[in-house]
Tab-separated table of C-alpha atoms and ligand atoms in Angstrom:
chain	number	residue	atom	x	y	z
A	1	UNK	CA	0.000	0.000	0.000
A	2	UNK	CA	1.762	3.214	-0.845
A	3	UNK	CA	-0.483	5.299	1.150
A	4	UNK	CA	0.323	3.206	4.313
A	5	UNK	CA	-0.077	5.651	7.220
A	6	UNK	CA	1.587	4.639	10.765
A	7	UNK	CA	-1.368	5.266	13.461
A	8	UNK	CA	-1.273	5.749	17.138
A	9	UNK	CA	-4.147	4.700	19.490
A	10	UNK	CA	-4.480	5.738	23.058
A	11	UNK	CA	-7.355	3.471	24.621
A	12	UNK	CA	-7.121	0.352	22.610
A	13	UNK	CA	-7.522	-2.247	25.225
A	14	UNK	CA	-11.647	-1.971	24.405
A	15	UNK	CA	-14.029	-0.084	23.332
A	16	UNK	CA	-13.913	2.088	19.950
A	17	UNK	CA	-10.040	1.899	20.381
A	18	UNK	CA	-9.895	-1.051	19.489
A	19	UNK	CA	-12.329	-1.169	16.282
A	20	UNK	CA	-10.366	1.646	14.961
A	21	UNK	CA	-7.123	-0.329	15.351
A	22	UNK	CA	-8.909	-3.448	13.490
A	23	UNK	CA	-10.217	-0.760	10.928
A	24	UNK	CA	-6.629	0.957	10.659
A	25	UNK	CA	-4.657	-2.694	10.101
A	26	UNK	CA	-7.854	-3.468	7.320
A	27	UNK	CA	-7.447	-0.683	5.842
A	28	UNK	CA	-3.505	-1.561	5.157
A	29	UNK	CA	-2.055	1.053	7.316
A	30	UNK	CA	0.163	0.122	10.750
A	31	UNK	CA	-0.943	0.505	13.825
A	32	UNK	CA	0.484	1.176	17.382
A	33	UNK	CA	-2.046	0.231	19.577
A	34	UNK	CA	-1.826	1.517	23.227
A	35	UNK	CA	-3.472	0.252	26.493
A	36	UNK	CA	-2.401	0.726	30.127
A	37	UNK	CA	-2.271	-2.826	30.033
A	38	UNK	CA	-0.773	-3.746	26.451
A	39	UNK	CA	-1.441	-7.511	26.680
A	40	UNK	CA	-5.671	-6.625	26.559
A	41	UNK	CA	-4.309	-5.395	22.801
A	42	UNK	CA	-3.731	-8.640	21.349
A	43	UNK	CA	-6.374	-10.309	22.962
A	44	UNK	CA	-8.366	-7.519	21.850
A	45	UNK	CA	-7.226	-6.576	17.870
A	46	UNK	CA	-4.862	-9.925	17.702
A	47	UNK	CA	-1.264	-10.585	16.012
A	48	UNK	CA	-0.341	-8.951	12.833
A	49	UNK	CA	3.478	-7.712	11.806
A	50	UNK	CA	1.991	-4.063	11.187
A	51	UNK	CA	0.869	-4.116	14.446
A	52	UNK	CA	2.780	-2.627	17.528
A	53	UNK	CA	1.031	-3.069	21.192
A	54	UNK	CA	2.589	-0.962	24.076
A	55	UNK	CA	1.734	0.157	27.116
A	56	UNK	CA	0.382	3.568	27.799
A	57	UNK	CA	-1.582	4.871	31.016
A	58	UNK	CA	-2.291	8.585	29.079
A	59	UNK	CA	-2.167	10.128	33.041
A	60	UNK	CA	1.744	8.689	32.978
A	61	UNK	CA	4.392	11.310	31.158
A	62	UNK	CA	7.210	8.951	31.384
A	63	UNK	CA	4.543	6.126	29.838
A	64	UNK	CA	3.863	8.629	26.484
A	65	UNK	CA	7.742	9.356	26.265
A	66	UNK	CA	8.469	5.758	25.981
A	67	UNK	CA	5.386	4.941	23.684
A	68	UNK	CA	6.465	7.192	21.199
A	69	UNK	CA	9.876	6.244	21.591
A	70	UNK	CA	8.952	2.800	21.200
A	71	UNK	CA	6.594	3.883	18.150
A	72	UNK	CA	9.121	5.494	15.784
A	73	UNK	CA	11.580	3.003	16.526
A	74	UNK	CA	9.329	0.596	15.202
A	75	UNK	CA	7.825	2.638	12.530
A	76	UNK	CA	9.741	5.167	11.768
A	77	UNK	CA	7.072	7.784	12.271
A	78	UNK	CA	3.621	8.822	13.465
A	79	UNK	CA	1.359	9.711	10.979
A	80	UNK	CA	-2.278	9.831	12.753
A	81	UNK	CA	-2.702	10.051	16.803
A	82	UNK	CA	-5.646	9.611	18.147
A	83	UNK	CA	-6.433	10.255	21.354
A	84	UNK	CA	-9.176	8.144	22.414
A	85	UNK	CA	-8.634	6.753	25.764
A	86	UNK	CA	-10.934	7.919	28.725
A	87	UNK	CA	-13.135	7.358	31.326
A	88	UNK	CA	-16.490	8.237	32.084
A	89	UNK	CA	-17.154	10.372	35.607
A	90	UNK	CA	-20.556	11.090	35.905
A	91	UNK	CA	-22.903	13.012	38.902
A	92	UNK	CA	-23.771	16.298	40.034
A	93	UNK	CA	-20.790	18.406	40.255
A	94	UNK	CA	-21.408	19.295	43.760
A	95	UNK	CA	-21.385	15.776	44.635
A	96	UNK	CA	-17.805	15.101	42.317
A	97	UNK	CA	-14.970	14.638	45.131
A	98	UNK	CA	-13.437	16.684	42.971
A	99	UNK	CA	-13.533	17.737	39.694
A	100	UNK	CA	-18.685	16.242	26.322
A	101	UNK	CA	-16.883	18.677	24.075
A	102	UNK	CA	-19.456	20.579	21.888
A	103	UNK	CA	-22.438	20.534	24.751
A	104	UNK	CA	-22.813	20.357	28.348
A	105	UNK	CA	-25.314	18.088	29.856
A	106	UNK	CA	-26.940	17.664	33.475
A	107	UNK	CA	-25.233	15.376	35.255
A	108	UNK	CA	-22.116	15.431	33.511
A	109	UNK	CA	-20.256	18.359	34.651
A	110	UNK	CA	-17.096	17.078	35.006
A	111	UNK	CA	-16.548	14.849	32.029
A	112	UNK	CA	-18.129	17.939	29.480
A	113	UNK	CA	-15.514	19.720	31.617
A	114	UNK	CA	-12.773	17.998	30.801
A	115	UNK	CA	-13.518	17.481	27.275
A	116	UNK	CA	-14.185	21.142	26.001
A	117	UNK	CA	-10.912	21.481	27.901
A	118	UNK	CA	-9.669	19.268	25.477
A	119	UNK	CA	-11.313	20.577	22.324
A	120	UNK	CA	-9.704	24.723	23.740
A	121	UNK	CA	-6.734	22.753	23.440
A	122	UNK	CA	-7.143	21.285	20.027
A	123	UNK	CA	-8.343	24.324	18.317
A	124	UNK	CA	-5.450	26.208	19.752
A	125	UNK	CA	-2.880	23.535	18.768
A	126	UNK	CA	-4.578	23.315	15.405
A	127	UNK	CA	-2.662	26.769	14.219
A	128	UNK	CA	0.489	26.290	16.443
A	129	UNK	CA	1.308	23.113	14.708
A	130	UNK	CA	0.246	24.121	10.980
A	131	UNK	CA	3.186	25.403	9.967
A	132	UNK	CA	5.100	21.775	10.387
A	133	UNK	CA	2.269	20.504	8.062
A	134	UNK	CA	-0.256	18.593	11.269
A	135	UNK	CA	-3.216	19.159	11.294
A	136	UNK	CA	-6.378	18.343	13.832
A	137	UNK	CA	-9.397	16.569	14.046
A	138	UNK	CA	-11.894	17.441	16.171
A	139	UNK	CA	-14.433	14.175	16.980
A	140	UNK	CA	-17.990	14.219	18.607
A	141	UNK	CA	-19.420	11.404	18.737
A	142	UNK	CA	-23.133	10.809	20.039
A	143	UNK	CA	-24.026	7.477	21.743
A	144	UNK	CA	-21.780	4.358	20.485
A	145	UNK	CA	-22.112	0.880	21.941
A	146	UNK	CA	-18.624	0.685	23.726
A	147	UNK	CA	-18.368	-0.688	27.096
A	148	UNK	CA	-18.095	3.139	28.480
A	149	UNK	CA	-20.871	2.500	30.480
A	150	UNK	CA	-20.109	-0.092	32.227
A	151	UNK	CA	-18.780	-0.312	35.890
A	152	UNK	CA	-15.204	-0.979	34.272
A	153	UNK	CA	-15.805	2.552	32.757
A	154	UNK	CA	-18.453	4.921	34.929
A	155	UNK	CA	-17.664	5.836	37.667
A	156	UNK	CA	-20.730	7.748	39.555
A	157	UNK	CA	-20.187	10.300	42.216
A	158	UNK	CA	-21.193	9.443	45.595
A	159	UNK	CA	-24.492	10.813	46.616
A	160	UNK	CA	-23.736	13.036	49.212
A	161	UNK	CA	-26.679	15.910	48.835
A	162	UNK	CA	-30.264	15.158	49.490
A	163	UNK	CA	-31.274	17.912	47.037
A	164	UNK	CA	-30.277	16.128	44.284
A	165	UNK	CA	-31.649	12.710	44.840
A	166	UNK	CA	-34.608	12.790	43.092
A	167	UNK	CA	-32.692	13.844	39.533
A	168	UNK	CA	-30.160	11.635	40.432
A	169	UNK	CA	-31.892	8.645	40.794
A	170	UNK	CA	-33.809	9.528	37.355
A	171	UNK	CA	-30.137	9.845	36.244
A	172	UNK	CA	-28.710	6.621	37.085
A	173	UNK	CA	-31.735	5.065	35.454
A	174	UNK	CA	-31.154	6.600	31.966
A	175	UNK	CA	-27.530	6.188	31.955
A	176	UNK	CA	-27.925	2.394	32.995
A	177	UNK	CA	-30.305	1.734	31.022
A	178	UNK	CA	-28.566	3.241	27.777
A	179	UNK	CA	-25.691	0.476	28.319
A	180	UNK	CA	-25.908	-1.789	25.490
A	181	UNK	CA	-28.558	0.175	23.407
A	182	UNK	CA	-26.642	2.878	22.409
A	183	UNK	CA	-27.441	3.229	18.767
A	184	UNK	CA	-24.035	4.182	17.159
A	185	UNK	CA	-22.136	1.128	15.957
A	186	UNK	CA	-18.313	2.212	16.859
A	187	UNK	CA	-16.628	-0.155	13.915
A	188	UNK	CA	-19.091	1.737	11.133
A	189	UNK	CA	-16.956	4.774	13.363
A	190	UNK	CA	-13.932	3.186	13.290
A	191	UNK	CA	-14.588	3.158	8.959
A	192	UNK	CA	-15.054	6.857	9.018
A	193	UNK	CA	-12.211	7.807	10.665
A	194	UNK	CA	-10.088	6.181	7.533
A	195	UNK	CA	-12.329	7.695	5.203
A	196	UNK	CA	-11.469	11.695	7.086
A	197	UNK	CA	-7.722	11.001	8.001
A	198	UNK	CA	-7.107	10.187	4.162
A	199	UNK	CA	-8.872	13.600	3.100
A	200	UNK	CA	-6.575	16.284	1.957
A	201	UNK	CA	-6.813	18.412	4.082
A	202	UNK	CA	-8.991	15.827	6.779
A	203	UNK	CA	-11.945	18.061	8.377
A	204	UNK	CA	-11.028	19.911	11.406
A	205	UNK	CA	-13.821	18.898	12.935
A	206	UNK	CA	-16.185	15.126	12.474
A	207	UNK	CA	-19.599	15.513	14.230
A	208	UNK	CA	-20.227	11.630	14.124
A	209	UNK	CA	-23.587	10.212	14.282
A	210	UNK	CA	-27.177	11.271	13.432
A	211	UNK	CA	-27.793	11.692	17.076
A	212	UNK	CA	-24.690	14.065	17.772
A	213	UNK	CA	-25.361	16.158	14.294
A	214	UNK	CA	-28.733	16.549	15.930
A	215	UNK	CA	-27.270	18.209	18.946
A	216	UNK	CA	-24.843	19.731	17.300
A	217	UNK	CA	-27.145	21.750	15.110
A	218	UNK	CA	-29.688	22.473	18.410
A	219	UNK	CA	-25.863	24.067	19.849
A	220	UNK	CA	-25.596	26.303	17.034
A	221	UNK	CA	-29.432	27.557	16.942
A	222	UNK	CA	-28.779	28.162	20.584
A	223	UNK	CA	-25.457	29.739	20.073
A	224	UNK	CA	-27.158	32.319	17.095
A	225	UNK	CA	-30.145	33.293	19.449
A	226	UNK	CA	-27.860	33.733	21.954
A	227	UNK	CA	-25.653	36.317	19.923
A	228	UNK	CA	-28.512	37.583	18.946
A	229	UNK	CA	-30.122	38.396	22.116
A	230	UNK	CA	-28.104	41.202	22.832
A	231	UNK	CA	-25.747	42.037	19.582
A	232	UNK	CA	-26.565	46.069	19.822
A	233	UNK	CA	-25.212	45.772	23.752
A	234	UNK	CA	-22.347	43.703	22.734
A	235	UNK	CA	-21.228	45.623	19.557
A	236	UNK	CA	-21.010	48.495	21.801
A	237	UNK	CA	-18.394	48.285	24.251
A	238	UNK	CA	-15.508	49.726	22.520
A	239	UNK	CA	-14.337	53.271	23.502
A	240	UNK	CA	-15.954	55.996	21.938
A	241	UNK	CA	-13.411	57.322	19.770
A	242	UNK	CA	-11.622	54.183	18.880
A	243	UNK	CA	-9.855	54.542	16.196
A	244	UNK	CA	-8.317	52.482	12.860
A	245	UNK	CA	-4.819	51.008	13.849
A	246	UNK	CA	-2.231	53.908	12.253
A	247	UNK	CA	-4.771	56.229	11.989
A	248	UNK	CA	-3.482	58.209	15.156
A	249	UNK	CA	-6.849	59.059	15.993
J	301	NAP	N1	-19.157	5.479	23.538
J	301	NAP	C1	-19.732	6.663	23.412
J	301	NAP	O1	-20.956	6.767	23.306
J	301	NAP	C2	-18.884	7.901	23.380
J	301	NAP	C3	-19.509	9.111	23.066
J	301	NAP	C4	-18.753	10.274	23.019
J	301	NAP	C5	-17.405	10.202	23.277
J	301	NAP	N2	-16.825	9.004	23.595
J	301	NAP	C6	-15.390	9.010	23.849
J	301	NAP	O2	-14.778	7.988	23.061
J	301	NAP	C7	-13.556	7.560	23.706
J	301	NAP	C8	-13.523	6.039	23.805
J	301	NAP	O3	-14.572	5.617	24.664
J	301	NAP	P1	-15.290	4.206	24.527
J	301	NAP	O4	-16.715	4.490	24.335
J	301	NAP	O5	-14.578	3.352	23.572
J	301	NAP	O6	-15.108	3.685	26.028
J	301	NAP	P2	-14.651	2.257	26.630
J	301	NAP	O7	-15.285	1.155	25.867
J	301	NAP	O8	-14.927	2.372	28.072
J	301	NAP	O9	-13.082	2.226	26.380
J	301	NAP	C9	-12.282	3.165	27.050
J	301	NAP	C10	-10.826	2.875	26.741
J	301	NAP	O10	-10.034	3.915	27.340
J	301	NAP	C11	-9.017	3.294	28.102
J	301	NAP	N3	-8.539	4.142	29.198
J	301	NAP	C12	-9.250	4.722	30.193
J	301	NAP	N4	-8.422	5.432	30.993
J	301	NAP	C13	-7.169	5.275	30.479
J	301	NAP	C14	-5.891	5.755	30.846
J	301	NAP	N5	-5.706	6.539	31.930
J	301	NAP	N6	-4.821	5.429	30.077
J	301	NAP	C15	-4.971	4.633	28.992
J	301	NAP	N7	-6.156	4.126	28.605
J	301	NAP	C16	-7.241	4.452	29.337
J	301	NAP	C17	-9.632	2.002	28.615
J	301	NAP	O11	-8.589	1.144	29.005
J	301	NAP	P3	-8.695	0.064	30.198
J	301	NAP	O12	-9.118	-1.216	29.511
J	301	NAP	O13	-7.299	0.004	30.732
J	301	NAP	O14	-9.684	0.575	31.178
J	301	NAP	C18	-10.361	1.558	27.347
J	301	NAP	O15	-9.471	0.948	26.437
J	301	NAP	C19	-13.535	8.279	25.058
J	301	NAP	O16	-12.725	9.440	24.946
J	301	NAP	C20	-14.992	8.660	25.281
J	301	NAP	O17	-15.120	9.769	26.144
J	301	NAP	C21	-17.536	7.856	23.654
């Protein structure tokens, strides 16, 4: 294959890590295929020469150091990262001990936290790293049947505040309940993510899934009211006699 691509894959012990490794080595390309435990890779995506299974816990520095190490002395090079691995921490954020990227949701503070953190940071790395020719990606995806909820991969806050037990327990009955039934199938997933890292240049960001388009357009309708509301008070906060850059006025 003369378009073989060397991929990286946090995450790949289970879930939708490990479909897009099985996609990635299908598709021709090689794969490095990370886990914190990097013997649930072969049991997970099996044997295969263009396949490279190390161990990576993403909290670990010195872990990421030697899986890259370990990647481009295999390889040569990475061509695609993706950085998949996570957890899910769900609850009321008054109820986290302590502390999903396009839209916040009730009862899931802390992960929608942590992943528009992520996305700040993608955007901004997106023009820092142009110039050496790498480019982002950007993925939301709505509900996929992964094992993310499952106990290996929620963890719920501890109820601690009678307020919120009502909502909670309404909570813990949806999220349960969507385990399993989740309508996005992560290998059809896995597929698109070949199809967008071979696009010249691939999207900067993949809304993936009917469900997560759906939100995704109710997050921009939101966003336009929103800027409409009040675009006289907000276009008017400059001071009064600003004027053009050079213009010395
Ligand atoms: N499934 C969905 O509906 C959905 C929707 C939106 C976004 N996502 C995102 O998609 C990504 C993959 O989730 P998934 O649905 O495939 O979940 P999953 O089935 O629970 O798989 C999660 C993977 O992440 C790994 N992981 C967790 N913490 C890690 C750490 N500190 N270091 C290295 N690996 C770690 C797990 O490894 P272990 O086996 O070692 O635990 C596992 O391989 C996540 O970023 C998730 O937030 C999923």
């Amino acid at each position: 294959m003369n378009n073989k691509k060397i991929w990286f894959i946090t995450g790949a012990s289970r879930g939708m890590g490990v479909d897009f490794a099985k996609a990635a080595l299908a598709a021709g390309h090689a794969v490095v295929a990370s886990a914190r435990d990097s013997k649930a890779v072969s049991k997970a995506v099996g044997q295969s020469n263009d396949l490279l299974a190390v161990k990576l816990d993403v909290t670990s520095r010195a872990d990421s150091e030697a899986a890259a190490r370990a990647a481009v002395d295999r390889f040569g090079r990475i061509d695609v990262l993706v950085n998949n691995a996570a957890g899910f921490y769900a609850g009321y954020f008054e109820e986290l001990s302590s502390a999903a990227g396009l839209v916040g949701f009730e009862f899931c503070s802390a992960y929608a936290a942590s992943k528009f953190g992520l996305e700040g940071w993608m955007e901004s790395l997106h023009p820092e790293v142009a110039p050496f020719g790498i480019t982002t990606t950007i993925v939301n995806p709505g509900f996929f049947r992964t094992e993310l909820l499952t106990e290996q991969s929620t963890q719920y806050a501890e109820p601690s505040i009678k307020d919120y037990d009502e909502r909670r327990e309404k909570q813990l009955e949806f999220w349960k309940a969507q385990n399993g039934q989740q309508s996005g199938d992560p290998a059809k997933l896995a597929r698109a993510l070949i199809i967008i890292a071979s696009q010249e240049p691939p999207p900067r960001r993949f809304i993936a899934g009917a469900d997560a388009m759906a939100i995704a357009e109710q997050k921009v309708a939101d966003l336009k009211a929103q800027i409409d509301a009040n675009r006289d008070l907000a276009t008017s906060l400059d001071f009064d006699h600003v004027g053009r850059a050079g213009s010395g006025s």
